[in-house]
């Protein structure tokens, strides 16, 4: 796979440890959901490190001091339904005041292209940093379509966060949206003939919500 300047792949022992837990068929729904949230927290830390801040005055038990804080109403997290819902709590653990929008996509069985069936976004999202959440970046079609939609709504600062990605999905998304920074926990080998990531972890939505 060629190099993309807008791609960040986390390389950390804690990530490797938690991905091993997610991959295992022995990991139960409750544990799977909790580990997804933990990996999302680590992705969020990386994706937010250049977040704009403003100066405030804070009174400590000893003195007053100046401190930088992220502005209220500056972040919107946008899970792609349904699997993206499993990542929302991981972002909220670090940024509990982030607004939440939802985008629903399904694949048209004739054209194989993603089709929007639901969209509800926070007011003023065009002035926020929008973080698109999708645990599995496989073909990249749904993520690219969701970002197309956000741009039509006026969003100018968009990030994509996924736990596992395939090279095919990265090439599609990074190539189509060169201005969007992409953060993934691990880059896997390839897609199989059915569009599943290998080695992957199966269907993230089924494993998050116990519908497998």
PDB file of C-alpha atoms in Angstrom:
ATOM      1  CA  UNK A   1       0.000   0.000   0.000  1.00  0.00           C
ATOM      2  CA  UNK A   2       1.300   3.448  -0.854  1.00  0.00           C
ATOM      3  CA  UNK A   3       2.018   6.083   1.767  1.00  0.00           C
ATOM      4  CA  UNK A   4      -0.743   8.550   2.732  1.00  0.00           C
ATOM      5  CA  UNK A   5       0.127  11.727   4.619  1.00  0.00           C
ATOM      6  CA  UNK A   6      -3.345  11.881   6.168  1.00  0.00           C
ATOM      7  CA  UNK A   7      -3.117   8.408   7.750  1.00  0.00           C
ATOM      8  CA  UNK A   8      -1.996   7.691  11.332  1.00  0.00           C
ATOM      9  CA  UNK A   9      -1.698   4.069  12.473  1.00  0.00           C
ATOM     10  CA  UNK A  10      -1.190   3.727  16.224  1.00  0.00           C
ATOM     11  CA  UNK A  11       1.756   1.532  17.106  1.00  0.00           C
ATOM     12  CA  UNK A  12       1.746   0.798  20.812  1.00  0.00           C
ATOM     13  CA  UNK A  13       2.003  -2.329  22.990  1.00  0.00           C
ATOM     14  CA  UNK A  14      -1.328  -1.530  24.696  1.00  0.00           C
ATOM     15  CA  UNK A  15      -3.038  -1.335  21.311  1.00  0.00           C
ATOM     16  CA  UNK A  16      -1.572  -4.677  20.269  1.00  0.00           C
ATOM     17  CA  UNK A  17      -2.713  -6.265  23.535  1.00  0.00           C
ATOM     18  CA  UNK A  18      -6.264  -4.992  23.211  1.00  0.00           C
ATOM     19  CA  UNK A  19      -6.553  -5.871  19.515  1.00  0.00           C
ATOM     20  CA  UNK A  20      -5.603  -9.456  20.386  1.00  0.00           C
ATOM     21  CA  UNK A  21      -8.536  -9.510  22.815  1.00  0.00           C
ATOM     22  CA  UNK A  22     -10.916  -8.139  20.182  1.00  0.00           C
ATOM     23  CA  UNK A  23      -9.826 -10.687  17.588  1.00  0.00           C
ATOM     24  CA  UNK A  24     -10.383 -13.701  19.844  1.00  0.00           C
ATOM     25  CA  UNK A  25     -13.574 -15.704  19.315  1.00  0.00           C
ATOM     26  CA  UNK A  26     -13.529 -16.351  23.076  1.00  0.00           C
ATOM     27  CA  UNK A  27     -14.091 -12.673  23.963  1.00  0.00           C
ATOM     28  CA  UNK A  28     -17.679 -12.232  25.129  1.00  0.00           C
ATOM     29  CA  UNK A  29     -19.973  -9.334  24.218  1.00  0.00           C
ATOM     30  CA  UNK A  30     -19.486  -7.366  27.460  1.00  0.00           C
ATOM     31  CA  UNK A  31     -15.694  -7.615  27.296  1.00  0.00           C
ATOM     32  CA  UNK A  32     -15.657  -6.903  23.565  1.00  0.00           C
ATOM     33  CA  UNK A  33     -17.680  -3.720  24.065  1.00  0.00           C
ATOM     34  CA  UNK A  34     -15.436  -2.534  26.905  1.00  0.00           C
ATOM     35  CA  UNK A  35     -12.241  -3.113  24.919  1.00  0.00           C
ATOM     36  CA  UNK A  36     -13.685  -1.257  21.914  1.00  0.00           C
ATOM     37  CA  UNK A  37     -14.281   1.707  24.239  1.00  0.00           C
ATOM     38  CA  UNK A  38     -10.719   1.491  25.586  1.00  0.00           C
ATOM     39  CA  UNK A  39      -9.151   1.411  22.111  1.00  0.00           C
ATOM     40  CA  UNK A  40     -11.379   4.325  21.093  1.00  0.00           C
ATOM     41  CA  UNK A  41     -10.027   6.339  24.032  1.00  0.00           C
ATOM     42  CA  UNK A  42      -6.492   5.791  22.781  1.00  0.00           C
ATOM     43  CA  UNK A  43      -7.508   6.832  19.254  1.00  0.00           C
ATOM     44  CA  UNK A  44      -9.250   9.908  20.641  1.00  0.00           C
ATOM     45  CA  UNK A  45      -6.128  10.977  22.524  1.00  0.00           C
ATOM     46  CA  UNK A  46      -4.199  10.954  19.239  1.00  0.00           C
ATOM     47  CA  UNK A  47      -6.930  12.581  17.133  1.00  0.00           C
ATOM     48  CA  UNK A  48      -7.417  15.437  19.629  1.00  0.00           C
ATOM     49  CA  UNK A  49      -3.785  16.358  20.195  1.00  0.00           C
ATOM     50  CA  UNK A  50      -3.970  19.365  17.851  1.00  0.00           C
ATOM     51  CA  UNK A  51      -7.393  20.486  19.074  1.00  0.00           C
ATOM     52  CA  UNK A  52      -7.694  24.286  19.290  1.00  0.00           C
ATOM     53  CA  UNK A  53      -7.859  25.632  22.848  1.00  0.00           C
ATOM     54  CA  UNK A  54      -8.476  28.914  24.599  1.00  0.00           C
ATOM     55  CA  UNK A  55      -6.993  30.351  27.771  1.00  0.00           C
ATOM     56  CA  UNK A  56      -8.984  30.405  31.012  1.00  0.00           C
ATOM     57  CA  UNK A  57      -8.177  31.413  34.571  1.00  0.00           C
ATOM     58  CA  UNK A  58      -8.361  28.613  37.148  1.00  0.00           C
ATOM     59  CA  UNK A  59      -8.249  28.948  40.927  1.00  0.00           C
ATOM     60  CA  UNK A  60      -6.235  26.134  42.509  1.00  0.00           C
ATOM     61  CA  UNK A  61      -6.151  25.464  46.270  1.00  0.00           C
ATOM     62  CA  UNK A  62      -3.068  27.729  46.358  1.00  0.00           C
ATOM     63  CA  UNK A  63      -3.167  30.374  43.592  1.00  0.00           C
ATOM     64  CA  UNK A  64      -4.834  31.492  40.395  1.00  0.00           C
ATOM     65  CA  UNK A  65      -3.265  30.382  37.124  1.00  0.00           C
ATOM     66  CA  UNK A  66      -3.800  30.417  33.375  1.00  0.00           C
ATOM     67  CA  UNK A  67      -4.747  27.150  31.686  1.00  0.00           C
ATOM     68  CA  UNK A  68      -5.714  26.001  28.192  1.00  0.00           C
ATOM     69  CA  UNK A  69      -9.113  24.354  27.656  1.00  0.00           C
ATOM     70  CA  UNK A  70     -10.983  23.018  24.645  1.00  0.00           C
ATOM     71  CA  UNK A  71     -13.947  25.231  23.808  1.00  0.00           C
ATOM     72  CA  UNK A  72     -17.501  24.045  24.509  1.00  0.00           C
ATOM     73  CA  UNK A  73     -19.543  22.983  21.452  1.00  0.00           C
ATOM     74  CA  UNK A  74     -16.399  22.532  19.377  1.00  0.00           C
ATOM     75  CA  UNK A  75     -16.596  18.756  18.814  1.00  0.00           C
ATOM     76  CA  UNK A  76     -19.218  16.502  17.251  1.00  0.00           C
ATOM     77  CA  UNK A  77     -18.835  12.736  17.177  1.00  0.00           C
ATOM     78  CA  UNK A  78     -20.628  11.015  14.311  1.00  0.00           C
ATOM     79  CA  UNK A  79     -20.984   7.233  14.575  1.00  0.00           C
ATOM     80  CA  UNK A  80     -21.921   5.396  11.397  1.00  0.00           C
ATOM     81  CA  UNK A  81     -24.821   3.149  12.394  1.00  0.00           C
ATOM     82  CA  UNK A  82     -24.826   0.682  13.861  1.00  0.00           C
ATOM     83  CA  UNK A  83     -21.311  -0.455  14.772  1.00  0.00           C
ATOM     84  CA  UNK A  84     -20.037   3.097  15.246  1.00  0.00           C
ATOM     85  CA  UNK A  85     -22.282   3.386  18.316  1.00  0.00           C
ATOM     86  CA  UNK A  86     -19.875   1.106  20.161  1.00  0.00           C
ATOM     87  CA  UNK A  87     -17.156   3.775  19.972  1.00  0.00           C
ATOM     88  CA  UNK A  88     -19.186   6.734  21.281  1.00  0.00           C
ATOM     89  CA  UNK A  89     -18.575   6.070  24.984  1.00  0.00           C
ATOM     90  CA  UNK A  90     -14.832   5.842  24.367  1.00  0.00           C
ATOM     91  CA  UNK A  91     -14.790   9.413  23.051  1.00  0.00           C
ATOM     92  CA  UNK A  92     -17.139  10.644  25.783  1.00  0.00           C
ATOM     93  CA  UNK A  93     -14.826   9.292  28.487  1.00  0.00           C
ATOM     94  CA  UNK A  94     -12.239  11.879  27.425  1.00  0.00           C
ATOM     95  CA  UNK A  95     -14.577  14.575  26.112  1.00  0.00           C
ATOM     96  CA  UNK A  96     -17.961  14.170  27.822  1.00  0.00           C
ATOM     97  CA  UNK A  97     -19.493  17.364  26.405  1.00  0.00           C
ATOM     98  CA  UNK A  98     -19.005  16.380  22.758  1.00  0.00           C
ATOM     99  CA  UNK A  99     -22.221  16.521  20.753  1.00  0.00           C
ATOM    100  CA  UNK A 100     -23.390  13.342  18.990  1.00  0.00           C
ATOM    101  CA  UNK A 101     -24.851  13.030  15.500  1.00  0.00           C
ATOM    102  CA  UNK A 102     -25.800   9.839  13.670  1.00  0.00           C
ATOM    103  CA  UNK A 103     -25.467   8.719  10.063  1.00  0.00           C
ATOM    104  CA  UNK A 104     -27.117   5.514   8.847  1.00  0.00           C
ATOM    105  CA  UNK A 105     -25.827   3.782   5.714  1.00  0.00           C
ATOM    106  CA  UNK A 106     -26.748   0.539   3.960  1.00  0.00           C
ATOM    107  CA  UNK A 107     -25.305  -1.097   0.871  1.00  0.00           C
ATOM    108  CA  UNK A 108     -27.530  -1.128  -2.213  1.00  0.00           C
ATOM    109  CA  UNK A 109     -27.599  -4.767  -3.312  1.00  0.00           C
ATOM    110  CA  UNK A 110     -27.800  -3.811  -7.002  1.00  0.00           C
ATOM    111  CA  UNK A 111     -25.204  -1.053  -7.217  1.00  0.00           C
ATOM    112  CA  UNK A 112     -23.199  -2.161  -4.128  1.00  0.00           C
ATOM    113  CA  UNK A 113     -22.898   1.529  -3.290  1.00  0.00           C
ATOM    114  CA  UNK A 114     -23.667   2.926   0.202  1.00  0.00           C
ATOM    115  CA  UNK A 115     -27.074   4.573   0.576  1.00  0.00           C
ATOM    116  CA  UNK A 116     -28.025   6.984   3.347  1.00  0.00           C
ATOM    117  CA  UNK A 117     -31.139   6.050   5.328  1.00  0.00           C
ATOM    118  CA  UNK A 118     -30.740   8.302   8.382  1.00  0.00           C
ATOM    119  CA  UNK A 119     -28.957  11.530   9.230  1.00  0.00           C
ATOM    120  CA  UNK A 120     -29.310  13.648  12.359  1.00  0.00           C
ATOM    121  CA  UNK A 121     -26.515  16.123  13.092  1.00  0.00           C
ATOM    122  CA  UNK A 122     -25.986  18.698  15.853  1.00  0.00           C
ATOM    123  CA  UNK A 123     -26.858  22.302  15.106  1.00  0.00           C
ATOM    124  CA  UNK A 124     -23.822  24.320  14.106  1.00  0.00           C
ATOM    125  CA  UNK A 125     -21.789  21.285  13.061  1.00  0.00           C
ATOM    126  CA  UNK A 126     -20.210  23.328  10.282  1.00  0.00           C
ATOM    127  CA  UNK A 127     -18.226  25.138  12.992  1.00  0.00           C
ATOM    128  CA  UNK A 128     -17.193  21.974  14.895  1.00  0.00           C
ATOM    129  CA  UNK A 129     -14.558  19.302  14.478  1.00  0.00           C
ATOM    130  CA  UNK A 130     -16.503  16.261  13.276  1.00  0.00           C
ATOM    131  CA  UNK A 131     -15.127  12.866  14.308  1.00  0.00           C
ATOM    132  CA  UNK A 132     -16.548  10.020  12.193  1.00  0.00           C
ATOM    133  CA  UNK A 133     -16.609   6.667  14.034  1.00  0.00           C
ATOM    134  CA  UNK A 134     -16.627   3.274  12.307  1.00  0.00           C
ATOM    135  CA  UNK A 135     -14.837   0.331  13.977  1.00  0.00           C
ATOM    136  CA  UNK A 136     -14.101  -1.501  10.713  1.00  0.00           C
ATOM    137  CA  UNK A 137     -12.806   0.394   7.686  1.00  0.00           C
ATOM    138  CA  UNK A 138     -13.216  -2.358   5.088  1.00  0.00           C
ATOM    139  CA  UNK A 139     -14.002  -1.140   1.559  1.00  0.00           C
ATOM    140  CA  UNK A 140     -14.136   2.473   2.754  1.00  0.00           C
ATOM    141  CA  UNK A 141     -17.386   3.087   0.909  1.00  0.00           C
ATOM    142  CA  UNK A 142     -19.585   3.941   3.901  1.00  0.00           C
ATOM    143  CA  UNK A 143     -16.965   6.179   5.521  1.00  0.00           C
ATOM    144  CA  UNK A 144     -16.325   8.049   2.255  1.00  0.00           C
ATOM    145  CA  UNK A 145     -20.074   8.531   1.732  1.00  0.00           C
ATOM    146  CA  UNK A 146     -20.558   9.751   5.320  1.00  0.00           C
ATOM    147  CA  UNK A 147     -17.758  12.292   4.880  1.00  0.00           C
ATOM    148  CA  UNK A 148     -19.254  13.411   1.552  1.00  0.00           C
ATOM    149  CA  UNK A 149     -22.511  14.064   3.436  1.00  0.00           C
ATOM    150  CA  UNK A 150     -20.749  16.033   6.193  1.00  0.00           C
ATOM    151  CA  UNK A 151     -18.994  18.197   3.627  1.00  0.00           C
ATOM    152  CA  UNK A 152     -22.323  18.934   1.947  1.00  0.00           C
ATOM    153  CA  UNK A 153     -23.535  20.083   5.376  1.00  0.00           C
ATOM    154  CA  UNK A 154     -20.655  22.560   5.524  1.00  0.00           C
ATOM    155  CA  UNK A 155     -18.150  20.656   7.710  1.00  0.00           C
ATOM    156  CA  UNK A 156     -14.574  21.732   7.094  1.00  0.00           C
ATOM    157  CA  UNK A 157     -12.700  19.977   9.925  1.00  0.00           C
ATOM    158  CA  UNK A 158     -13.342  16.216   9.728  1.00  0.00           C
ATOM    159  CA  UNK A 159     -11.488  13.255  11.247  1.00  0.00           C
ATOM    160  CA  UNK A 160     -12.108   9.523  10.738  1.00  0.00           C
ATOM    161  CA  UNK A 161     -11.433   6.975  13.497  1.00  0.00           C
ATOM    162  CA  UNK A 162     -11.490   3.205  12.994  1.00  0.00           C
ATOM    163  CA  UNK A 163     -10.134   0.344  15.072  1.00  0.00           C
ATOM    164  CA  UNK A 164      -9.185  -1.999  12.220  1.00  0.00           C
ATOM    165  CA  UNK A 165      -8.680  -1.047   8.575  1.00  0.00           C
ATOM    166  CA  UNK A 166      -7.941  -2.886   5.356  1.00  0.00           C
ATOM    167  CA  UNK A 167      -5.534  -1.422   2.778  1.00  0.00           C
ATOM    168  CA  UNK A 168      -8.383  -1.272   0.256  1.00  0.00           C
ATOM    169  CA  UNK A 169     -10.453   0.913   2.566  1.00  0.00           C
ATOM    170  CA  UNK A 170      -7.552   3.208   3.383  1.00  0.00           C
ATOM    171  CA  UNK A 171      -6.725   3.725  -0.279  1.00  0.00           C
ATOM    172  CA  UNK A 172     -10.342   4.587  -1.125  1.00  0.00           C
ATOM    173  CA  UNK A 173     -10.924   6.920   1.814  1.00  0.00           C
ATOM    174  CA  UNK A 174      -7.516   8.602   1.948  1.00  0.00           C
ATOM    175  CA  UNK A 175      -7.529   9.078  -1.803  1.00  0.00           C
ATOM    176  CA  UNK A 176     -11.060  10.481  -1.957  1.00  0.00           C
ATOM    177  CA  UNK A 177     -10.658  12.805   1.031  1.00  0.00           C
ATOM    178  CA  UNK A 178      -7.063  13.994   1.200  1.00  0.00           C
ATOM    179  CA  UNK A 179      -8.053  16.759   3.646  1.00  0.00           C
ATOM    180  CA  UNK A 180      -9.462  14.297   6.212  1.00  0.00           C
ATOM    181  CA  UNK A 181      -7.081  12.876   8.806  1.00  0.00           C
ATOM    182  CA  UNK A 182      -7.583   9.138   9.374  1.00  0.00           C
ATOM    183  CA  UNK A 183      -6.702   7.418  12.647  1.00  0.00           C
ATOM    184  CA  UNK A 184      -6.686   3.625  12.912  1.00  0.00           C
ATOM    185  CA  UNK A 185      -5.498   1.328  15.676  1.00  0.00           C
ATOM    186  CA  UNK A 186      -4.199  -1.371  13.338  1.00  0.00           C
ATOM    187  CA  UNK A 187      -3.858  -1.905   9.592  1.00  0.00           C
ATOM    188  CA  UNK A 188      -4.742  -5.464   8.604  1.00  0.00           C
ATOM    189  CA  UNK A 189      -3.700  -7.594   5.625  1.00  0.00           C
ATOM    190  CA  UNK A 190      -6.574  -7.479   3.114  1.00  0.00           C
ATOM    191  CA  UNK A 191     -10.266  -8.066   2.373  1.00  0.00           C
ATOM    192  CA  UNK A 192     -11.557 -11.537   1.591  1.00  0.00           C
ATOM    193  CA  UNK A 193     -13.936 -12.334  -1.279  1.00  0.00           C
ATOM    194  CA  UNK A 194     -16.931 -11.375   0.914  1.00  0.00           C
ATOM    195  CA  UNK A 195     -15.523  -7.994   1.906  1.00  0.00           C
ATOM    196  CA  UNK A 196     -14.453  -8.999   5.438  1.00  0.00           C
ATOM    197  CA  UNK A 197     -11.140  -7.777   6.805  1.00  0.00           C
ATOM    198  CA  UNK A 198      -8.460 -10.445   7.327  1.00  0.00           C
ATOM    199  CA  UNK A 199      -7.422 -11.389   9.940  1.00  0.00           C
ATOM    200  CA  UNK A 200      -9.981  -8.953  11.327  1.00  0.00           C
ATOM    201  CA  UNK A 201     -12.372  -9.723  14.159  1.00  0.00           C
ATOM    202  CA  UNK A 202     -15.588 -10.711  12.409  1.00  0.00           C
ATOM    203  CA  UNK A 203     -18.660  -8.460  12.285  1.00  0.00           C
ATOM    204  CA  UNK A 204     -18.071  -5.662  14.819  1.00  0.00           C
ATOM    205  CA  UNK A 205     -21.774  -4.791  15.074  1.00  0.00           C
ATOM    206  CA  UNK A 206     -22.795  -8.366  15.839  1.00  0.00           C
ATOM    207  CA  UNK A 207     -20.077  -8.734  18.435  1.00  0.00           C
ATOM    208  CA  UNK A 208     -20.859  -5.386  20.082  1.00  0.00           C
ATOM    209  CA  UNK A 209     -24.584  -5.988  20.368  1.00  0.00           C
ATOM    210  CA  UNK A 210     -24.717  -9.771  20.788  1.00  0.00           C
ATOM    211  CA  UNK A 211     -26.511 -10.463  17.491  1.00  0.00           C
ATOM    212  CA  UNK A 212     -24.006 -12.902  16.017  1.00  0.00           C
TER     213      UNK A 212
END
